[in-house]
PDB file of C-alpha atoms in Angstrom:
ATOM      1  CA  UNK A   1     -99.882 -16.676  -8.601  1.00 61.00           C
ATOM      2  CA  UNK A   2    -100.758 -15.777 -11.855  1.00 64.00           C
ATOM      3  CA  UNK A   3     -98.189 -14.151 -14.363  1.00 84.00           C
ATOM      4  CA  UNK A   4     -98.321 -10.865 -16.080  1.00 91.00           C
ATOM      5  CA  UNK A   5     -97.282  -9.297 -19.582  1.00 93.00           C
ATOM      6  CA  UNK A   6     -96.893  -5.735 -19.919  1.00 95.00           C
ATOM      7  CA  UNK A   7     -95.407  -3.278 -22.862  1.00 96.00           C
ATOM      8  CA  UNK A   8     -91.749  -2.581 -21.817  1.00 95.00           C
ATOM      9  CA  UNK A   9     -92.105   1.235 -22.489  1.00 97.00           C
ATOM     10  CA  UNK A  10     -94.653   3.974 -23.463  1.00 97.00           C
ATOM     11  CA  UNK A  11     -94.858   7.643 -23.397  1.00 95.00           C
ATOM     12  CA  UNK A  12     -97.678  10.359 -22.788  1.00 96.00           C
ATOM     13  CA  UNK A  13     -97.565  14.096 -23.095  1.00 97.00           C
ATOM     14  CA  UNK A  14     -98.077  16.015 -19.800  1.00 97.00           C
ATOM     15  CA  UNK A  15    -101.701  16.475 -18.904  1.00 96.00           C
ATOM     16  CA  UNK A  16    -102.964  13.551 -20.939  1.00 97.00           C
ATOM     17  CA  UNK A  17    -104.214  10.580 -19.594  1.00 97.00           C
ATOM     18  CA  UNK A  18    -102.125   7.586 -19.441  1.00 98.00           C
ATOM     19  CA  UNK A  19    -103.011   4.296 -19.674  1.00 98.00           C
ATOM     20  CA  UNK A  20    -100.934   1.487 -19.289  1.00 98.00           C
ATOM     21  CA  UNK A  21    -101.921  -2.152 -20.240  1.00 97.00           C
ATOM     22  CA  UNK A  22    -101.855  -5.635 -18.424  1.00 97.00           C
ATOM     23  CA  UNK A  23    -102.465  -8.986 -19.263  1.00 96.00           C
ATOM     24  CA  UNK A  24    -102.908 -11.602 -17.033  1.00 93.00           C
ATOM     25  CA  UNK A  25    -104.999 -14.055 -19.173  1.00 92.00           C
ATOM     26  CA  UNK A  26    -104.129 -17.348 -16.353  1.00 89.00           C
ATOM     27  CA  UNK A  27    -105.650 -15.150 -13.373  1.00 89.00           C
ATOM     28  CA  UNK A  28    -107.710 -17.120 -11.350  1.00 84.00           C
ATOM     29  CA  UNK A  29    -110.703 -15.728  -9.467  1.00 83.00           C
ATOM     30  CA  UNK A  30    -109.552 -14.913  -5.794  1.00 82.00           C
ATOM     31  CA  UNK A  31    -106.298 -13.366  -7.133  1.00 85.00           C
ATOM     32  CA  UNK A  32    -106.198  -9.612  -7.183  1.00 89.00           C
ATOM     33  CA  UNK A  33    -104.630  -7.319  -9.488  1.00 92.00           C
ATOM     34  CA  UNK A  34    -101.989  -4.695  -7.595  1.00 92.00           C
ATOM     35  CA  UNK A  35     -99.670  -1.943  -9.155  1.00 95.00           C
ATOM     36  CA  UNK A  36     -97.290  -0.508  -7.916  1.00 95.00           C
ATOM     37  CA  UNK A  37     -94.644   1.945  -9.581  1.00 96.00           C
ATOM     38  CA  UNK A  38     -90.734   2.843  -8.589  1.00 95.00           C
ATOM     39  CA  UNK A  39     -89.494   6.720  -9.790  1.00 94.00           C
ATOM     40  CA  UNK A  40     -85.882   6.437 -10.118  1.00 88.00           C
ATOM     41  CA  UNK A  41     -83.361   5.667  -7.451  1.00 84.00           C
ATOM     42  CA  UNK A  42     -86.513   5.454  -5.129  1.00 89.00           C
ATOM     43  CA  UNK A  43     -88.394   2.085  -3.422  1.00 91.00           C
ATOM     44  CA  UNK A  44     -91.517   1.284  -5.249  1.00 93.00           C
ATOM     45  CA  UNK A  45     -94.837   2.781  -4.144  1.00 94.00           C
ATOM     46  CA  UNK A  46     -98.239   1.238  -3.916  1.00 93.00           C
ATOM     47  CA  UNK A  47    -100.824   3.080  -6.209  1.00 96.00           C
ATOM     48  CA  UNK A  48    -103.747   0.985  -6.060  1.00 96.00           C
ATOM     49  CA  UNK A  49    -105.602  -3.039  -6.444  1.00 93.00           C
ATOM     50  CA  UNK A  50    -108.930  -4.653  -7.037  1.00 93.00           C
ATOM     51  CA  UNK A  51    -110.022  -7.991  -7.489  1.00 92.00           C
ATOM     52  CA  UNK A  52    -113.231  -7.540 -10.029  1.00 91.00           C
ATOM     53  CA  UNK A  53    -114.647  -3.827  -9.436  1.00 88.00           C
ATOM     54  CA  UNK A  54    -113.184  -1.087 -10.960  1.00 94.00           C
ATOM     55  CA  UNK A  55    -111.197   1.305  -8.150  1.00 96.00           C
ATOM     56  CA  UNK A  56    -109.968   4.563  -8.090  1.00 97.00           C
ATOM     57  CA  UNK A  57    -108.353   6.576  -5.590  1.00 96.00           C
ATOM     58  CA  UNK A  58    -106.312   9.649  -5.702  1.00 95.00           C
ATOM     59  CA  UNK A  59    -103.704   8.273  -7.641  1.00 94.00           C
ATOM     60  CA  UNK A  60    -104.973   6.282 -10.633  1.00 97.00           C
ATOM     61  CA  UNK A  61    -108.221   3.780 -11.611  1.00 98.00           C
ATOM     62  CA  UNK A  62    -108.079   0.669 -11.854  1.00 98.00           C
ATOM     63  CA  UNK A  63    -110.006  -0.666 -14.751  1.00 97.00           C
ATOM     64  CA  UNK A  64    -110.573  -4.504 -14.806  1.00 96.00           C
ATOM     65  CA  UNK A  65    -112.293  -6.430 -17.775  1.00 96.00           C
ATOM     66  CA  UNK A  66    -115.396  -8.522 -17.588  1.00 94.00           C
ATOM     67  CA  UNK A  67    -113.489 -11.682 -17.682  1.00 94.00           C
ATOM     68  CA  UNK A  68    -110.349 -10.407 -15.692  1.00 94.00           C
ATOM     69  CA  UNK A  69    -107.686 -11.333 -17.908  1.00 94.00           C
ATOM     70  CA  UNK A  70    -106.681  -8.136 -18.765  1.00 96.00           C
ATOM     71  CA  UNK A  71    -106.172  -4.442 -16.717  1.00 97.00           C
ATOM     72  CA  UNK A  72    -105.704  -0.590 -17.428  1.00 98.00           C
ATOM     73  CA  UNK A  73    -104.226   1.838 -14.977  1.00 98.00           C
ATOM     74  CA  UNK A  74    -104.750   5.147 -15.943  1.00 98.00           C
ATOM     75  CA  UNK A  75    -103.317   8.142 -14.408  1.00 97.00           C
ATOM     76  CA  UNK A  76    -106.135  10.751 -15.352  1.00 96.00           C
ATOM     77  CA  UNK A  77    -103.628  13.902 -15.967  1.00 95.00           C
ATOM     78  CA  UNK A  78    -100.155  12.354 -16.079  1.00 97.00           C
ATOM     79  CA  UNK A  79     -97.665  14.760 -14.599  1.00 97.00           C
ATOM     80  CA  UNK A  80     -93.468  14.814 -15.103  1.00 97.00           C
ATOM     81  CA  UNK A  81     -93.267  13.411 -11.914  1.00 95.00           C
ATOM     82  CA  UNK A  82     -95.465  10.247 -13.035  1.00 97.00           C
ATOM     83  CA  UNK A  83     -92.411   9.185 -15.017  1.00 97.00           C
ATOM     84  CA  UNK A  84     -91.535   5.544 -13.744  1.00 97.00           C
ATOM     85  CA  UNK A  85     -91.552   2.100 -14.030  1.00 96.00           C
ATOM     86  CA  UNK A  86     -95.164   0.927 -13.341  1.00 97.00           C
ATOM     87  CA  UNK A  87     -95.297  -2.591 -12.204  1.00 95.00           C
ATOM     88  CA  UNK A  88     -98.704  -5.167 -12.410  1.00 95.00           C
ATOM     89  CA  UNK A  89     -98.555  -8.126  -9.957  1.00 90.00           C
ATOM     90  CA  UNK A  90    -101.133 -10.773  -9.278  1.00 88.00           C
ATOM     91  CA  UNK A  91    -101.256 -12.191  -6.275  1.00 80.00           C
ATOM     92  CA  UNK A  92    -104.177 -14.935  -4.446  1.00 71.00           C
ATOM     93  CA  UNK A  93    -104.653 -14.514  -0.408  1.00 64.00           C
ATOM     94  CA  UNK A  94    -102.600 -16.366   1.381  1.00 62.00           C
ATOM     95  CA  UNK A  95    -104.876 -19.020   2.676  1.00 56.00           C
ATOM     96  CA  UNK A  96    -106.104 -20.433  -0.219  1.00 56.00           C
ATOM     97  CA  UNK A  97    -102.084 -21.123  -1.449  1.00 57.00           C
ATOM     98  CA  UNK A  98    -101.356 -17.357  -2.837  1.00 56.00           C
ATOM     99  CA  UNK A  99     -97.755 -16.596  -2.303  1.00 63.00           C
ATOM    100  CA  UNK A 100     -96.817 -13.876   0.359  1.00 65.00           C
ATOM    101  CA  UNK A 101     -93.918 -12.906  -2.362  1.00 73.00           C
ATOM    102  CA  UNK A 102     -95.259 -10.462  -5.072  1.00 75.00           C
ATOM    103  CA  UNK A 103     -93.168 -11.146  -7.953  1.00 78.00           C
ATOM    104  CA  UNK A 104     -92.070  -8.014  -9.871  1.00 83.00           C
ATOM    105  CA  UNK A 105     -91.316  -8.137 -13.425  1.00 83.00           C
ATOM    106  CA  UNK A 106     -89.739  -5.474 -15.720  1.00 85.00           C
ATOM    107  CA  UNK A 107     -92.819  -3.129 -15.689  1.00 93.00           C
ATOM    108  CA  UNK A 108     -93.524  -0.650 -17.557  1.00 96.00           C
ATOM    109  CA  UNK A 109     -91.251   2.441 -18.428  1.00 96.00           C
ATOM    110  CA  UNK A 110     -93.809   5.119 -18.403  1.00 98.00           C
ATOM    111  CA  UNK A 111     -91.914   8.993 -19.722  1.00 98.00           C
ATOM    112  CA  UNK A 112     -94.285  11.475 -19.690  1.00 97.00           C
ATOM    113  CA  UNK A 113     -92.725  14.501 -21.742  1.00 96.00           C
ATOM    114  CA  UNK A 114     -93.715  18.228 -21.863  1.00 94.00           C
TER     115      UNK A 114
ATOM    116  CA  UNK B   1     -97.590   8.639   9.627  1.00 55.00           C
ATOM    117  CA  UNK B   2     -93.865   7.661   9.162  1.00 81.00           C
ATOM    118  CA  UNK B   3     -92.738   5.145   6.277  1.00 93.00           C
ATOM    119  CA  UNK B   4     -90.304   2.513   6.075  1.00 96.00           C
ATOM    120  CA  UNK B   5     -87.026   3.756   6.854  1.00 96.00           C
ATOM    121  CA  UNK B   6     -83.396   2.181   5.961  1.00 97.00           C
ATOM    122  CA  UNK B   7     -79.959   3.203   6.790  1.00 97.00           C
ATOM    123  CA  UNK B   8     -77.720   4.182   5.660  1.00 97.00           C
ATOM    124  CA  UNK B   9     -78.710   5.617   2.277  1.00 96.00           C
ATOM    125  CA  UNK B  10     -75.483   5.037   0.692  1.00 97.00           C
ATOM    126  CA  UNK B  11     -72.627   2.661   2.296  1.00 97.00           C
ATOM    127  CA  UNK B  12     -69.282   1.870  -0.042  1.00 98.00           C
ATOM    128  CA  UNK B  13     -67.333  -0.747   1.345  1.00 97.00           C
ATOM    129  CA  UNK B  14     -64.151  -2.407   0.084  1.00 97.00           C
ATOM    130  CA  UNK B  15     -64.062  -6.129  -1.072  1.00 97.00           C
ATOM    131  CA  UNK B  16     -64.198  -9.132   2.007  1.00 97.00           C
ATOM    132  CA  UNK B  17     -65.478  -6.390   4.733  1.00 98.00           C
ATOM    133  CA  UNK B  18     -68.966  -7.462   6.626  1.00 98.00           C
ATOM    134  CA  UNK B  19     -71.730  -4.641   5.980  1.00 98.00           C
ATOM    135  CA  UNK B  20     -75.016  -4.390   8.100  1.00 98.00           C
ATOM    136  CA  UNK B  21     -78.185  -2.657   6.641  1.00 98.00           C
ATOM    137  CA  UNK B  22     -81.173  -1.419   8.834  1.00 98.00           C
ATOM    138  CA  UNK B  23     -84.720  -1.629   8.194  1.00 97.00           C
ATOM    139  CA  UNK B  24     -87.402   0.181  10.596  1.00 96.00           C
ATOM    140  CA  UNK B  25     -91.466  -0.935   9.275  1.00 95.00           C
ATOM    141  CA  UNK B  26     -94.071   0.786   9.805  1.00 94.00           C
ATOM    142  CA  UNK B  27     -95.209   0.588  13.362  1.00 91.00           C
ATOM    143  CA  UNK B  28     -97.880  -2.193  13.353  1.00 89.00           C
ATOM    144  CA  UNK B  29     -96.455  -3.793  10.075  1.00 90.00           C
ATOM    145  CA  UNK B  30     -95.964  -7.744  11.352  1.00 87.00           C
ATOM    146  CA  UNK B  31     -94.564  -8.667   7.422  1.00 87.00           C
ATOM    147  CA  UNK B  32     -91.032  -7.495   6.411  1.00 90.00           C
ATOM    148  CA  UNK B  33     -89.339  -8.364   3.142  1.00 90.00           C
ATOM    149  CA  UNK B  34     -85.483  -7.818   2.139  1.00 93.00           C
ATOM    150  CA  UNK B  35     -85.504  -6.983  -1.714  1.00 93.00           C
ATOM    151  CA  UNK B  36     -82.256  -6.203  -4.320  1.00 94.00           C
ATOM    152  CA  UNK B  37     -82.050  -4.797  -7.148  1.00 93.00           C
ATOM    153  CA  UNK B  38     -79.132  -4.742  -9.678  1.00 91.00           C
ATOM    154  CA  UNK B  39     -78.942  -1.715 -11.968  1.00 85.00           C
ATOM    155  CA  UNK B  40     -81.396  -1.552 -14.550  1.00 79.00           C
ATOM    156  CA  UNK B  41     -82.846  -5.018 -13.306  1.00 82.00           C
ATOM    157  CA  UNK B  42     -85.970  -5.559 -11.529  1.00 83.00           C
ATOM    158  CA  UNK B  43     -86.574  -6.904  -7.871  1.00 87.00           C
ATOM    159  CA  UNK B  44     -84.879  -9.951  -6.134  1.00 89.00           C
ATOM    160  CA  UNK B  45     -86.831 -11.285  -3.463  1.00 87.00           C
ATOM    161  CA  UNK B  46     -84.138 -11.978  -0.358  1.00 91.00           C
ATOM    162  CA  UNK B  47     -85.707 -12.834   2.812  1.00 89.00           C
ATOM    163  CA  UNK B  48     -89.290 -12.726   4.116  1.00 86.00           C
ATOM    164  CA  UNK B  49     -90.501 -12.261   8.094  1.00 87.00           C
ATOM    165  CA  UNK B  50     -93.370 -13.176   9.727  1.00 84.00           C
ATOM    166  CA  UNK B  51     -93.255 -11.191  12.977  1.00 84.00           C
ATOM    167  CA  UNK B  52     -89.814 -12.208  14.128  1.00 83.00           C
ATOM    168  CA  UNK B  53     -89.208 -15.547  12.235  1.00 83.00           C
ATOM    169  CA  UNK B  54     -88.077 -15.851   9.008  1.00 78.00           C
ATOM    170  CA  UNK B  55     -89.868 -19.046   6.993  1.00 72.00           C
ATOM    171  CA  UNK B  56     -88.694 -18.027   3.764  1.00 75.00           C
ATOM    172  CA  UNK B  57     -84.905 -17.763   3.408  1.00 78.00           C
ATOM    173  CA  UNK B  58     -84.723 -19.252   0.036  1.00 79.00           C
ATOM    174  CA  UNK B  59     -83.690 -16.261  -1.688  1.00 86.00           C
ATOM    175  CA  UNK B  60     -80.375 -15.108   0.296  1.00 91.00           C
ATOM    176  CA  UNK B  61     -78.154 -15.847  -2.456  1.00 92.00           C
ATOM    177  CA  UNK B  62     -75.490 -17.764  -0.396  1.00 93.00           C
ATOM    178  CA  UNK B  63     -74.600 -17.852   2.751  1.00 94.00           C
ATOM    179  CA  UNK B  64     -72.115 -15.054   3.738  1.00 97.00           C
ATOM    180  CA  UNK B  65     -76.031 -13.338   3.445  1.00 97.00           C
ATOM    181  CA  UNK B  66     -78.003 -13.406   7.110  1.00 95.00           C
ATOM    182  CA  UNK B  67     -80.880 -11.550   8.237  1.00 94.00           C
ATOM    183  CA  UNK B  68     -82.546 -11.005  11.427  1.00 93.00           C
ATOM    184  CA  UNK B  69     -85.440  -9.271  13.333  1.00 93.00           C
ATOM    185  CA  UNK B  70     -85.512  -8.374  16.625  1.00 86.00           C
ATOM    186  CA  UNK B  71     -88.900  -7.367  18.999  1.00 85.00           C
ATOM    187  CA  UNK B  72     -91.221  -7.801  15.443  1.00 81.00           C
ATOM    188  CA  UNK B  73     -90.024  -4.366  14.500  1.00 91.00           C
ATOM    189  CA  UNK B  74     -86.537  -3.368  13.250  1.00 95.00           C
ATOM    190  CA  UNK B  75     -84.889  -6.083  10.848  1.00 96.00           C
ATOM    191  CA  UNK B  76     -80.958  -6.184   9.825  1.00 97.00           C
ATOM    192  CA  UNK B  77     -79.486  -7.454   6.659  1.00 97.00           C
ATOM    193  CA  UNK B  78     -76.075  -8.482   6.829  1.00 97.00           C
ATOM    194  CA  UNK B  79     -73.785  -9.120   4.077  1.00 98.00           C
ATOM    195  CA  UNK B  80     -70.440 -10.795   5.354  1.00 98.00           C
ATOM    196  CA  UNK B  81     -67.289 -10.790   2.950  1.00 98.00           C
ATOM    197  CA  UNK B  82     -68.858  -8.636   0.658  1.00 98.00           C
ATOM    198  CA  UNK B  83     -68.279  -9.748  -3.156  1.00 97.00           C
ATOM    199  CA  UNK B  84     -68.227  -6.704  -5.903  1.00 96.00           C
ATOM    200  CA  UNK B  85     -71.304  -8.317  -6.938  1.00 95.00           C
ATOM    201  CA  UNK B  86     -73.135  -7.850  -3.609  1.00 97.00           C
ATOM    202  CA  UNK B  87     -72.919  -4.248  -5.526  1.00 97.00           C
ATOM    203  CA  UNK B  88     -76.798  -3.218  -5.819  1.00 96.00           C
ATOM    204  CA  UNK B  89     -79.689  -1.120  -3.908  1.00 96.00           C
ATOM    205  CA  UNK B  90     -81.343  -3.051  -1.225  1.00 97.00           C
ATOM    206  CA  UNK B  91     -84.666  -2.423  -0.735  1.00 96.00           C
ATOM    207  CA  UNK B  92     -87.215  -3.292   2.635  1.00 96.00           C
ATOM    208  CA  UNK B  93     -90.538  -3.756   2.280  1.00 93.00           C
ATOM    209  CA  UNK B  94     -92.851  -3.778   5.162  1.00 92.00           C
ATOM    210  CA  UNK B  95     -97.278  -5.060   5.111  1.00 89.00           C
ATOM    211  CA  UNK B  96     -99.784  -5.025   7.519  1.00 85.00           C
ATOM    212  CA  UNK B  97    -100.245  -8.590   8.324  1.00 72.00           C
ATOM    213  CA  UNK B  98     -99.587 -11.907   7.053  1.00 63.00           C
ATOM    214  CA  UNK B  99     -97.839 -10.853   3.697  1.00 55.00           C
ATOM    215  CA  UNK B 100    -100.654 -11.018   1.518  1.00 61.00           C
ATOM    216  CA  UNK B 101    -101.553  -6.846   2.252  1.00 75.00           C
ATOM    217  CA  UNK B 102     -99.954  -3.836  -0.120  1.00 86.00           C
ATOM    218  CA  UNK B 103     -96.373  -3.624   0.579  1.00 90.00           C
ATOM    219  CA  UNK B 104     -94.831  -0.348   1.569  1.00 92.00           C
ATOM    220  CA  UNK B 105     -91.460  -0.024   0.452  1.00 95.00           C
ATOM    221  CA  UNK B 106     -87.935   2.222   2.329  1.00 96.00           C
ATOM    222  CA  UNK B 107     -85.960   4.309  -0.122  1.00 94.00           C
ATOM    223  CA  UNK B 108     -82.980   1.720  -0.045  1.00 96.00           C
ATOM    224  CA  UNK B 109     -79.841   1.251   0.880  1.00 97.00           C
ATOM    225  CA  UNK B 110     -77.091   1.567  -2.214  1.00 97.00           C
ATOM    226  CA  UNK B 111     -74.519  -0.347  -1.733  1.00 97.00           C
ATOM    227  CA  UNK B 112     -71.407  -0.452  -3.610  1.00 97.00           C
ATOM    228  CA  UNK B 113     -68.132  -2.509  -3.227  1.00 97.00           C
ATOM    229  CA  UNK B 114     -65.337  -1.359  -4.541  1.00 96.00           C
TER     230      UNK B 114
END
């Protein structure tokens, strides 16, 4: 599976959008792109993935560039509570040799202040 | 629907005692994962199921670390002679099929040995 580079930290102020970078410049084209994002002292959560479209759902969008070497979640109106570690992980299907382990790096530390 | 669960939340133990942790998937899940995670340090991939085998033990870190699951459902972790580095939350992980789905992760189990 392909690797992925993200900031270590960034901020927002409450009721701003957030958007939080990802590069994954060696993706190849059956991987998709997942986040996920852990609050503190809980288990991560799954917020969304795509594979070439742009997604949204009710937690975030998911916007993925032409070429698919780079990503943007953005939480629309970022809330206190959005204050966590945001994780990108690629990751190919399984039957053409992905690997059934997503590897989590160091994330993001996303603080959204008042 | 319910989530992953694990129990307990918190277990402290003193040095060389066994310890078993409890993971319950989401009904239907047929992919379990055992995570840890050190303080301040991102995931450690442990174990991996399939259903009720295991073919990817290669990250129990030695081997007073065993894991089981029973019936496709509930999975134990157990961590014999615990070292004061066994010290860390460990986190379950349950997908729909095959591994290669959006993982859905338990609030952990903190563990501490004193």
């Amino acid at each position: 599976d392909a690797k992925t580079t993200q900031p270590p930290s960034m901020d927002c102020a409450e009721g701003r959008a957030a958007n939080l970078p990802c590069n994954h410049s060696t993706i190849s084209g059956n991987e998709y792109v997942y986040w996920y994002r852990q609050i503190h002292s809980q288990g991560p959560q799954y917020i969304i993935h795509g594979l070439k479209n742009n997604e949204t759902n009710e937690m975030a969008s998911l916007i993925i560039t032409e070429d698919r070497k780079s990503s943007t979640l953005i939480l629309p109106h970022a809330t206190l509570r959005d204050t966590a570690v945001y994780y990108c992980i690629v990751r190919g299907p399984l039957a053409s040799g992905g690997s059934y382990i997503p590897t989590f790096g160091r994330g993001t530390s996303l603080i959204v202040h008042p | 629907g319910a989530g992953v669960s694990q129990s307990p939340s918190n277990k402290v133990t003193e040095k060389g005692k066994d310890v078993e942790l409890r993971c319950d998937p989401i009904s239907g899940h047929t992919a379990l994962y055992w995570y840890r995670q050190s303080l301040g340090q991102g995931l450690e991939f442990l174990i991996y199921f399939q259903g009720n085998s295991a073919p990817d033990k290669s990250g129990l870190p030695s081997d007073r670390f065993s894991a089981e699951r029973t019936g496709g459902s509930v999975s134990t972790l157990t961590i014999q002679r615990t070292q004061q580095e066994d010290s860390a939350v460990y986190l379950c992980a349950s997908s729909l099929n095959r591994g290669d789905s959006e993982q859905y992760f338990g609030p952990g189990t903190r563990l501490t040995v004193t």
